[in-house]
Short mmCIF file of C-alpha atoms and ligand atoms in Angstrom, two decimals:
data_model
loop_
_atom_site.label_atom_id
_atom_site.label_comp_id
_atom_site.label_asym_id
_atom_site.label_seq_id
_atom_site.Cartn_x
_atom_site.Cartn_y
_atom_site.Cartn_z
CA MET A 175 35.23 -27.02 32.20
CA GLU A 176 37.23 -27.36 29.01
CA SER A 177 38.96 -24.45 27.24
CA TYR A 178 39.53 -24.10 23.50
CA ASP A 179 41.40 -21.77 21.13
CA ALA A 180 38.19 -21.46 19.11
CA ILE A 181 34.65 -22.83 19.15
CA VAL A 182 32.61 -23.16 15.95
CA ILE A 183 28.81 -23.38 16.24
CA GLY A 184 27.36 -25.38 13.33
CA ALA A 185 28.85 -28.14 11.18
CA GLY A 186 27.36 -27.42 7.75
CA VAL A 187 29.59 -26.75 4.75
CA ILE A 188 30.53 -23.37 6.20
CA GLY A 189 31.30 -24.44 9.79
CA SER A 190 33.19 -27.56 8.66
CA SER A 191 35.26 -25.46 6.28
CA VAL A 192 35.99 -22.91 9.04
CA ALA A 193 37.05 -25.71 11.41
CA TYR A 194 39.37 -27.26 8.84
CA HIS A 195 41.00 -23.93 8.05
CA LEU A 196 41.41 -23.01 11.72
CA ALA A 197 43.40 -26.19 12.23
CA ARG A 198 45.30 -25.72 8.99
CA PHE A 199 46.33 -22.22 10.08
CA GLY A 200 47.70 -23.65 13.31
CA ALA A 201 44.93 -23.44 15.92
CA LYS A 202 45.64 -26.27 18.34
CA LYS A 203 42.39 -26.76 20.25
CA VAL A 204 39.29 -26.29 18.11
CA LEU A 205 35.80 -27.48 19.07
CA VAL A 206 32.84 -27.74 16.67
CA LEU A 207 29.35 -28.10 18.15
CA ASP A 208 26.27 -29.10 16.18
CA ARG A 209 22.87 -29.85 17.66
CA SER A 210 22.21 -32.23 14.81
CA GLN A 211 24.81 -33.94 12.60
CA ILE A 212 27.56 -32.83 10.21
CA GLY A 213 25.94 -31.47 7.04
CA ALA A 214 22.40 -32.33 8.16
CA GLY A 215 21.20 -28.72 8.41
CA THR A 216 20.38 -26.99 5.14
CA SER A 217 23.57 -28.18 3.36
CA THR A 218 22.00 -31.56 2.51
CA GLN A 219 19.17 -29.73 0.71
CA SER A 220 21.50 -27.90 -1.68
CA SER A 221 21.31 -28.11 -5.48
CA GLY A 222 25.09 -27.99 -5.38
CA ILE A 223 25.71 -25.65 -8.31
CA LEU A 224 29.20 -24.20 -8.59
CA ARG A 225 29.90 -21.18 -10.78
CA THR A 226 31.70 -17.89 -10.57
CA HIS A 227 28.93 -15.99 -12.39
CA TYR A 228 27.70 -13.19 -10.16
CA SER A 229 26.48 -9.66 -10.80
CA VAL A 230 27.94 -8.78 -7.37
CA ILE A 231 31.66 -8.58 -8.15
CA GLU A 232 32.82 -9.26 -4.57
CA ASN A 233 31.21 -12.70 -4.80
CA VAL A 234 33.10 -13.50 -8.02
CA GLU A 235 36.39 -13.39 -6.13
CA LEU A 236 35.16 -15.72 -3.36
CA ALA A 237 33.61 -18.10 -5.91
CA LYS A 238 36.79 -18.13 -8.01
CA ARG A 239 38.97 -19.00 -5.04
CA SER A 240 36.47 -21.68 -4.00
CA TRP A 241 36.32 -23.21 -7.48
CA SER A 242 40.06 -23.79 -7.44
CA VAL A 243 39.59 -25.78 -4.22
CA PHE A 244 36.69 -27.83 -5.61
CA THR A 245 38.69 -28.81 -8.72
CA ASP A 246 41.56 -30.10 -6.59
CA PHE A 247 39.63 -31.08 -3.50
CA SER A 248 41.43 -34.08 -2.05
CA ALA A 249 44.88 -32.57 -2.72
CA TYR A 250 43.78 -29.31 -1.09
CA LEU A 251 42.57 -31.20 1.99
CA GLU A 252 45.65 -33.45 1.88
CA ASP A 253 43.23 -36.34 2.30
CA GLU A 254 42.99 -38.89 -0.49
CA ASP A 255 39.60 -40.04 0.83
CA ALA A 256 38.08 -36.57 0.48
CA ALA A 257 35.51 -36.14 -2.30
CA SER A 258 33.29 -33.34 -3.49
CA GLY A 259 31.34 -35.30 -6.12
CA LEU A 260 32.29 -32.65 -8.67
CA VAL A 261 30.74 -32.87 -12.14
CA LYS A 262 32.55 -30.32 -14.29
CA CYS A 263 30.01 -29.60 -17.01
CA GLY A 264 30.15 -25.80 -17.38
CA TYR A 265 27.50 -23.13 -16.83
CA LEU A 266 25.30 -21.61 -19.50
CA ILE A 267 23.27 -18.47 -18.86
CA CYS A 268 21.00 -16.62 -21.26
CA ALA A 269 18.77 -13.55 -21.34
CA PRO A 270 16.26 -12.30 -23.92
CA ASP A 271 15.94 -8.65 -24.94
CA GLY A 272 14.76 -6.73 -21.90
CA PRO A 273 15.84 -5.64 -18.44
CA LYS A 274 18.17 -8.60 -17.70
CA LEU A 275 20.25 -8.10 -20.83
CA SER A 276 22.55 -5.32 -19.76
CA PRO A 277 23.16 -6.71 -16.23
CA LEU A 278 24.11 -10.05 -17.84
CA GLN A 279 26.49 -8.34 -20.27
CA SER A 280 28.24 -6.43 -17.49
CA ALA A 281 28.40 -9.48 -15.17
CA LEU A 282 30.05 -11.54 -17.92
CA GLU A 283 32.51 -8.75 -18.65
CA GLY A 284 33.20 -8.42 -14.92
CA GLN A 285 34.09 -12.11 -14.75
CA ARG A 286 36.41 -11.75 -17.72
CA ALA A 287 38.10 -8.76 -16.13
CA MET A 288 38.85 -11.02 -13.17
CA GLY A 289 40.58 -13.58 -15.36
CA ILE A 290 37.73 -16.07 -15.64
CA GLU A 291 37.18 -17.81 -18.94
CA VAL A 292 33.81 -16.67 -20.28
CA GLN A 293 32.57 -17.26 -23.81
CA PHE A 294 29.79 -15.39 -25.61
CA LEU A 295 27.88 -17.98 -27.64
CA GLY A 296 25.52 -17.88 -30.58
CA GLN A 297 22.23 -19.81 -30.42
CA GLU A 298 23.61 -22.76 -32.43
CA GLU A 299 26.72 -23.01 -30.27
CA ALA A 300 24.51 -23.06 -27.17
CA ARG A 301 22.39 -25.81 -28.72
CA SER A 302 25.48 -27.91 -29.37
CA LEU A 303 26.18 -27.85 -25.63
CA LEU A 304 22.58 -28.28 -24.48
CA PRO A 305 20.74 -29.94 -27.42
CA ILE A 306 17.57 -30.61 -25.41
CA ALA A 307 16.90 -26.83 -25.16
CA HIS A 308 16.13 -24.14 -27.72
CA PHE A 309 17.54 -20.62 -27.61
CA ASP A 310 15.31 -18.86 -30.16
CA ASP A 311 14.62 -15.90 -27.84
CA ALA A 312 18.14 -15.58 -26.43
CA ALA A 313 19.71 -12.18 -27.11
CA LEU A 314 22.80 -12.93 -25.05
CA ILE A 315 24.29 -16.28 -24.03
CA GLY A 316 27.29 -16.64 -21.74
CA TYR A 317 29.20 -19.84 -21.11
CA GLU A 318 31.61 -20.55 -18.28
CA PRO A 319 33.48 -23.84 -18.92
CA GLU A 320 35.04 -23.94 -15.45
CA ALA A 321 31.81 -24.61 -13.53
CA GLY A 322 29.47 -27.47 -12.68
CA PHE A 323 27.98 -28.96 -9.57
CA ALA A 324 29.01 -31.05 -6.57
CA ASP A 325 27.61 -32.64 -3.43
CA ALA A 326 27.37 -30.36 -0.40
CA TYR A 327 26.96 -33.22 2.07
CA LEU A 328 30.16 -34.88 0.79
CA VAL A 329 31.98 -31.56 1.00
CA ALA A 330 30.85 -30.88 4.57
CA THR A 331 31.80 -34.38 5.75
CA SER A 332 35.14 -34.24 3.89
CA PHE A 333 36.04 -30.91 5.50
CA ALA A 334 34.98 -32.33 8.86
CA ARG A 335 37.06 -35.49 8.50
CA ALA A 336 40.12 -33.54 7.39
CA ALA A 337 39.60 -31.21 10.35
CA ARG A 338 39.38 -34.17 12.73
CA ARG A 339 42.61 -35.57 11.29
CA LEU A 340 44.25 -32.26 12.20
CA GLY A 341 43.00 -32.60 15.78
CA VAL A 342 39.68 -30.71 15.72
CA LYS A 343 37.04 -32.09 18.08
CA ILE A 344 33.55 -32.28 16.58
CA MET A 345 30.61 -32.99 18.87
CA GLU A 346 27.24 -33.80 17.27
CA GLY A 347 23.94 -33.69 19.14
CA VAL A 348 25.06 -30.73 21.27
CA ASN A 349 22.78 -27.70 21.33
CA VAL A 350 24.40 -24.34 22.04
CA GLU A 351 21.96 -22.58 24.37
CA LYS A 352 23.79 -19.39 25.19
CA LEU A 353 26.84 -17.34 24.30
CA LEU A 354 28.83 -16.34 27.37
CA VAL A 355 30.06 -12.74 27.34
CA ASP A 356 32.08 -10.99 30.03
CA ASN A 357 32.77 -7.25 29.83
CA GLY A 358 32.04 -7.12 26.11
CA ARG A 359 34.26 -10.12 25.36
CA VAL A 360 33.17 -13.65 24.42
CA CYS A 361 34.32 -16.22 26.97
CA GLY A 362 32.50 -19.40 25.93
CA VAL A 363 29.21 -21.16 25.31
CA GLU A 364 26.63 -22.88 27.46
CA THR A 365 25.30 -26.06 25.86
CA SER A 366 23.06 -29.06 26.44
CA GLN A 367 26.25 -30.87 27.51
CA GLY A 368 27.80 -28.25 29.74
CA THR A 369 29.93 -25.16 29.38
CA PHE A 370 32.91 -24.81 27.05
CA ARG A 371 35.32 -21.89 27.36
CA SER A 372 36.93 -19.90 24.56
CA ASN A 373 37.67 -16.28 23.78
CA THR A 374 36.87 -16.91 20.11
CA VAL A 375 33.48 -18.18 18.91
CA ILE A 376 32.54 -18.49 15.24
CA SER A 377 28.82 -18.83 14.54
CA THR A 378 27.93 -20.54 11.25
CA GLN A 379 24.32 -21.30 12.14
CA ASN A 380 22.55 -20.47 8.87
CA ILE A 381 18.76 -20.04 9.44
CA TRP A 382 19.30 -20.50 13.17
CA ALA A 383 21.66 -17.48 13.30
CA THR A 384 18.79 -15.57 14.90
CA ASP A 385 20.06 -17.18 18.14
CA ILE A 386 22.76 -14.49 18.04
CA GLU A 387 20.18 -11.73 18.37
CA ARG A 388 18.58 -13.55 21.31
CA TRP A 389 21.97 -14.07 22.98
CA THR A 390 23.52 -10.65 22.34
CA GLY A 391 20.80 -8.19 21.30
CA ILE A 392 22.72 -7.49 18.07
CA PRO A 393 20.23 -7.54 15.16
CA THR A 394 20.47 -10.59 12.90
CA PRO A 395 18.74 -9.65 9.64
CA VAL A 396 18.10 -13.16 8.37
CA VAL A 397 14.80 -14.75 7.38
CA PRO A 398 14.20 -18.47 6.68
CA GLU A 399 12.77 -18.93 3.21
CA ARG A 400 11.64 -22.26 1.80
CA HIS A 401 12.30 -23.25 -1.81
CA ALA A 402 11.21 -26.31 -3.78
CA VAL A 403 13.44 -28.44 -6.01
CA LEU A 404 12.04 -30.87 -8.60
CA ALA A 405 13.66 -33.78 -10.42
CA LEU A 406 11.99 -34.36 -13.79
CA GLU A 407 12.32 -37.39 -16.03
CA CYS A 408 11.69 -37.29 -19.74
CA ALA A 409 11.92 -40.40 -21.93
CA GLU A 410 12.75 -38.41 -25.10
CA ALA A 411 15.36 -36.02 -23.68
CA HIS A 412 17.93 -37.01 -21.10
CA TYR A 413 19.81 -34.28 -19.25
CA THR A 414 23.24 -35.93 -19.21
CA PHE A 415 26.27 -35.14 -17.05
CA LYS A 416 27.99 -33.67 -20.13
CA MET A 417 25.34 -30.96 -20.49
CA PRO A 418 25.98 -27.67 -18.70
CA VAL A 419 24.12 -26.25 -15.75
CA PHE A 420 21.64 -23.79 -17.25
CA LYS A 421 20.29 -20.49 -15.94
CA ASP A 422 17.29 -19.10 -17.79
CA LEU A 423 16.96 -15.40 -17.02
CA GLY A 424 14.11 -15.24 -19.55
CA SER A 425 11.72 -17.56 -17.70
CA PRO A 426 9.25 -16.05 -15.19
CA GLY A 427 10.84 -18.06 -12.35
CA MET A 428 14.42 -17.41 -13.56
CA LEU A 429 14.84 -21.20 -13.55
CA TYR A 430 18.09 -23.02 -12.96
CA CYS A 431 18.54 -26.60 -14.18
CA ARG A 432 21.22 -29.27 -14.15
CA SER A 433 21.63 -32.96 -14.70
CA TYR A 434 20.44 -35.12 -11.84
CA GLY A 435 21.91 -38.62 -11.79
CA GLY A 436 23.08 -38.28 -15.41
CA ASN A 437 19.57 -38.64 -16.83
CA GLN A 438 16.96 -36.55 -14.99
CA MET A 439 16.74 -32.76 -14.75
CA LEU A 440 17.02 -31.00 -11.41
CA VAL A 441 15.11 -27.72 -11.65
CA SER A 442 14.21 -24.91 -9.29
CA GLU A 443 13.11 -21.31 -9.44
CA GLY A 444 15.53 -18.47 -8.76
CA ILE A 445 13.02 -16.08 -7.26
CA VAL A 446 11.75 -15.24 -3.76
CA GLY A 447 10.35 -18.27 -1.91
CA GLU A 448 8.02 -18.91 1.04
CA THR A 449 8.92 -17.06 4.24
CA LEU A 450 8.75 -19.24 7.35
CA ALA A 451 7.70 -17.86 10.74
CA VAL A 452 10.45 -19.81 12.53
CA PRO A 453 13.71 -21.41 11.36
CA ASP A 454 12.90 -24.98 10.42
CA ASN A 455 14.51 -27.21 7.80
CA GLU A 456 11.82 -29.92 7.87
CA GLN A 457 10.28 -30.84 4.53
CA GLY A 458 7.37 -28.69 3.38
CA ASP A 459 4.48 -29.43 1.01
CA ILE A 460 4.89 -28.95 -2.74
CA SER A 461 1.50 -28.50 -4.40
CA MET A 462 0.64 -30.12 -7.72
CA ASP A 463 -0.25 -26.62 -9.01
CA TYR A 464 3.34 -25.56 -8.35
CA VAL A 465 4.73 -28.63 -10.16
CA VAL A 466 2.50 -27.89 -13.16
CA GLU A 467 3.53 -24.21 -13.18
CA VAL A 468 7.28 -24.97 -13.09
CA GLY A 469 6.80 -27.86 -15.55
CA ALA A 470 5.19 -25.44 -18.02
CA GLN A 471 8.16 -23.08 -17.77
CA VAL A 472 10.54 -25.99 -18.33
CA ALA A 473 8.59 -27.12 -21.41
CA GLU A 474 8.87 -23.60 -22.90
CA ARG A 475 12.65 -23.99 -22.98
CA PHE A 476 12.92 -27.79 -23.30
CA PRO A 477 10.09 -28.78 -25.69
CA ALA A 478 10.38 -32.55 -25.12
CA TYR A 479 9.71 -31.98 -21.41
CA GLU A 480 6.05 -31.36 -22.28
CA THR A 481 5.67 -35.08 -21.52
CA ALA A 482 8.12 -35.21 -18.56
CA GLY A 483 7.11 -36.76 -15.24
CA LEU A 484 8.01 -35.81 -11.69
CA ALA A 485 10.62 -38.30 -10.42
CA SER A 486 11.18 -36.75 -6.98
CA SER A 487 11.06 -33.43 -5.15
CA TRP A 488 12.15 -31.82 -1.92
CA THR A 489 12.24 -28.48 -0.16
CA GLY A 490 15.15 -26.61 1.33
CA VAL A 491 15.46 -23.44 3.35
CA TYR A 492 17.62 -20.38 2.55
CA ASP A 493 18.97 -17.98 5.21
CA VAL A 494 17.99 -14.78 3.43
CA THR A 495 19.34 -11.31 4.23
CA PRO A 496 17.85 -8.07 2.84
CA ASP A 497 20.40 -7.95 -0.03
CA TRP A 498 20.65 -11.72 -0.52
CA ASN A 499 24.30 -11.79 0.47
CA PRO A 500 26.04 -13.08 3.58
CA VAL A 501 27.21 -11.34 6.71
CA LEU A 502 30.85 -12.28 7.26
CA GLY A 503 33.24 -11.22 10.01
CA ARG A 504 33.17 -9.64 13.45
CA LEU A 505 30.07 -8.13 14.99
CA PRO A 506 30.20 -4.62 16.46
CA GLY A 507 30.30 -4.32 20.24
CA ILE A 508 31.43 -7.84 21.15
CA GLN A 509 35.03 -8.94 20.98
CA GLY A 510 35.80 -12.49 19.90
CA LEU A 511 32.52 -13.17 18.06
CA ILE A 512 32.77 -13.90 14.33
CA VAL A 513 29.83 -14.84 12.13
CA GLY A 514 29.13 -16.34 8.72
CA TYR A 515 25.39 -16.44 7.96
CA GLY A 516 22.86 -15.21 5.42
CA PHE A 517 24.12 -17.13 2.39
CA SER A 518 20.69 -16.67 0.81
CA GLY A 519 20.80 -19.85 -1.29
CA HIS A 520 24.32 -19.56 -2.71
CA GLY A 521 26.71 -20.46 0.11
CA PHE A 522 27.89 -23.85 -1.10
CA LYS A 523 29.90 -22.49 -4.02
CA LEU A 524 31.59 -20.01 -1.63
CA SER A 525 32.24 -22.42 1.23
CA PRO A 526 35.97 -23.15 0.79
CA ALA A 527 36.97 -19.48 0.49
CA VAL A 528 34.54 -18.32 3.18
CA GLY A 529 35.84 -20.95 5.60
CA ARG A 530 39.37 -19.74 4.95
CA VAL A 531 38.66 -16.04 5.45
CA LEU A 532 36.56 -16.58 8.57
CA ALA A 533 39.35 -18.73 10.06
CA GLN A 534 41.92 -16.07 9.15
CA GLU A 535 39.77 -13.36 10.74
CA ALA A 536 39.26 -15.45 13.89
CA LEU A 537 43.00 -16.00 14.26
CA GLY A 538 43.91 -12.36 13.61
CA LEU A 539 45.61 -13.19 10.28
CA PRO A 540 45.30 -11.04 7.15
CA THR A 541 42.27 -12.24 5.17
CA ASP A 542 42.58 -13.38 1.52
CA VAL A 543 39.84 -10.90 0.58
CA SER A 544 38.47 -7.92 2.44
CA LEU A 545 35.49 -8.71 4.65
CA ALA A 546 34.45 -5.03 4.79
CA PRO A 547 31.78 -5.30 2.03
CA TYR A 548 30.13 -8.16 3.94
CA ALA A 549 29.95 -6.35 7.30
CA LEU A 550 26.66 -6.30 9.21
CA GLU A 551 26.92 -2.50 9.29
CA ARG A 552 26.06 -2.31 5.56
CA PHE A 553 22.39 -2.70 6.43
CA SER A 554 22.49 0.57 8.38
CA THR A 555 24.90 2.47 6.09
CA GLY A 556 22.98 1.42 2.96
CA GLN A 557 26.06 0.02 1.18
CA LEU A 558 24.18 -3.09 0.13
CA LEU A 559 25.42 -5.91 -2.09
CA THR A 560 22.17 -6.26 -4.02
CA GLY A 561 22.46 -8.28 -7.25
CA LYS A 562 21.39 -6.87 -10.61
CA TYR A 563 18.87 -9.57 -11.55
CA GLY A 564 16.50 -8.73 -8.69
CA LEU A 565 15.94 -10.32 -5.30
CA GLY A 566 15.87 -14.10 -5.24
CA ALA A 567 18.22 -14.51 -8.16
CA VAL A 568 21.15 -15.49 -5.89
CA SER A 569 23.55 -13.72 -8.21
C1 LIG W 273 17.14 -25.82 -1.94
C2 LIG W 273 18.52 -25.24 -1.84
C3 LIG W 273 19.30 -25.17 -2.98
C4 LIG W 273 20.56 -24.60 -2.92
N1 LIG W 273 21.34 -24.60 -4.04
C5 LIG W 273 22.59 -24.08 -3.99
C6 LIG W 273 23.42 -24.13 -5.13
O1 LIG W 273 23.03 -24.64 -6.19
N2 LIG W 273 24.68 -23.61 -5.03
C7 LIG W 273 25.12 -23.01 -3.88
O2 LIG W 273 26.25 -22.50 -3.87
N3 LIG W 273 24.34 -22.98 -2.79
C8 LIG W 273 23.11 -23.50 -2.81
N4 LIG W 273 22.32 -23.48 -1.70
C9 LIG W 273 22.82 -22.83 -0.50
C10 LIG W 273 23.82 -23.67 0.25
O3 LIG W 273 23.45 -25.01 0.24
C11 LIG W 273 23.90 -23.12 1.68
O4 LIG W 273 24.24 -21.74 1.64
C12 LIG W 273 24.93 -23.84 2.52
O5 LIG W 273 24.78 -25.24 2.46
C13 LIG W 273 24.78 -23.37 3.95
O6 LIG W 273 25.71 -24.01 4.78
P1 LIG W 273 25.77 -23.60 6.31
O7 LIG W 273 26.92 -24.32 6.88
O8 LIG W 273 25.70 -22.12 6.44
O9 LIG W 273 24.38 -24.08 6.92
P2 LIG W 273 23.81 -25.47 7.47
O10 LIG W 273 24.20 -26.60 6.61
O11 LIG W 273 22.36 -25.25 7.68
O12 LIG W 273 24.53 -25.65 8.85
C14 LIG W 273 24.19 -24.92 10.01
C15 LIG W 273 24.37 -25.86 11.18
O13 LIG W 273 24.27 -25.14 12.39
C16 LIG W 273 23.72 -25.99 13.37
N5 LIG W 273 23.20 -25.14 14.46
C17 LIG W 273 22.42 -24.04 14.34
N6 LIG W 273 22.17 -23.50 15.55
C18 LIG W 273 22.81 -24.29 16.47
C19 LIG W 273 22.91 -24.25 17.88
N7 LIG W 273 22.32 -23.29 18.63
N8 LIG W 273 23.64 -25.21 18.50
C20 LIG W 273 24.25 -26.19 17.77
N9 LIG W 273 24.17 -26.27 16.42
C21 LIG W 273 23.47 -25.32 15.78
C22 LIG W 273 22.62 -26.75 12.61
O14 LIG W 273 22.28 -27.95 13.25
C23 LIG W 273 23.27 -26.93 11.22
O15 LIG W 273 23.87 -28.22 11.09
C24 LIG W 273 21.06 -24.07 -1.70
C25 LIG W 273 20.29 -24.16 -0.55
C26 LIG W 273 19.05 -24.74 -0.61
C27 LIG W 273 18.23 -24.85 0.65
#
């Protein structure tokens, strides 16, 4: 029976980042277990958008720290082969007159107060950045130049390779079946390939985090929620890599869009999705009615897209908590168990900083940012991290 300094369950962007940082902070024997493959959980389904815009100020700090890693990814990993696929195109967000206006204003000011470059644009300035859209109804437009999108699968595999180079052992195809606890203290895991011992276990299981409740009895308030992503192609209006990611707080679905392949538009709704009865990241159906409904919203903002066609589509599953923000840190009542789940559709942009702080917490080091706001206990004390744009807006 092998013993480790730490065991990580799950090798998505979060688990791979945790594993890398554990090794970087000096842990000698680290084991990562994934029942599938590195990045093949929900990370591969990500739209990959990176921004620091959040109406929940705690998230701005994590996103800011993460952005500085994404912009210097291979140097940060000390691995010249590492790549994040970053396209630095900026992030444009607009709201019409109405209930989203004042939350947007205060979120943009909050970013500025934290030293992030944020510009307030007029409609013509916005059009010069995103000429395929109109902004006639926009009462407030914010622009964040230091933003863009990247590839979550590349990031997960790059973190994993860098971790391996530092001596981390990653085993794919190994299902963790049980957490072993002795006298209130974690002592290992039972898996499809035997038992592994450790007094420190970090669970980064995303929608499958409900295993923790089954193993320990500690409530895991996370629900799997399926979302659809469409890639649209329009002969008259190409969404190029130079054009910013766009968030449309004025559309019924609070759409987000970005370039896909330098020509097509990737688009998805930023509202509540379809709740699944069990955690499952298999592809779901996307009805033609849904495509038509989202297409109509797109055409409202991007007139040439009236004639756009559907190039491809897929579904992905979010691990949604009641306030749409993650649970990070230790769980009450069990020593040695640390969790990072409930990213509710916005975990990729936080993954470098979250991996660092979870590794620091696991090793008993001071954490870069306080984990207190992200504690599980907030769901019983009522100190929630609910965003100001409503549930589903991942902001
Ligand atoms: C459609 C969609 C769009 C998104 N868009 C964005 C975006 O634009 N920007 C952004 O920041 N975020 C976005 N996200 C969210 C982001 O992609 C996720 O938060 C992030 O990838 C989650 O990473 P993870 O490591 O927590 O989960 P996962 O990648 O799901 O990894 C969890 C791993 O745990 C393993 N596992 C679970 N249980 C066990 C067990 N018992 N034994 C062994 N292994 C186990 C699984 O096999 C899996 O590989 C999006 C997500 C989706 C679905």
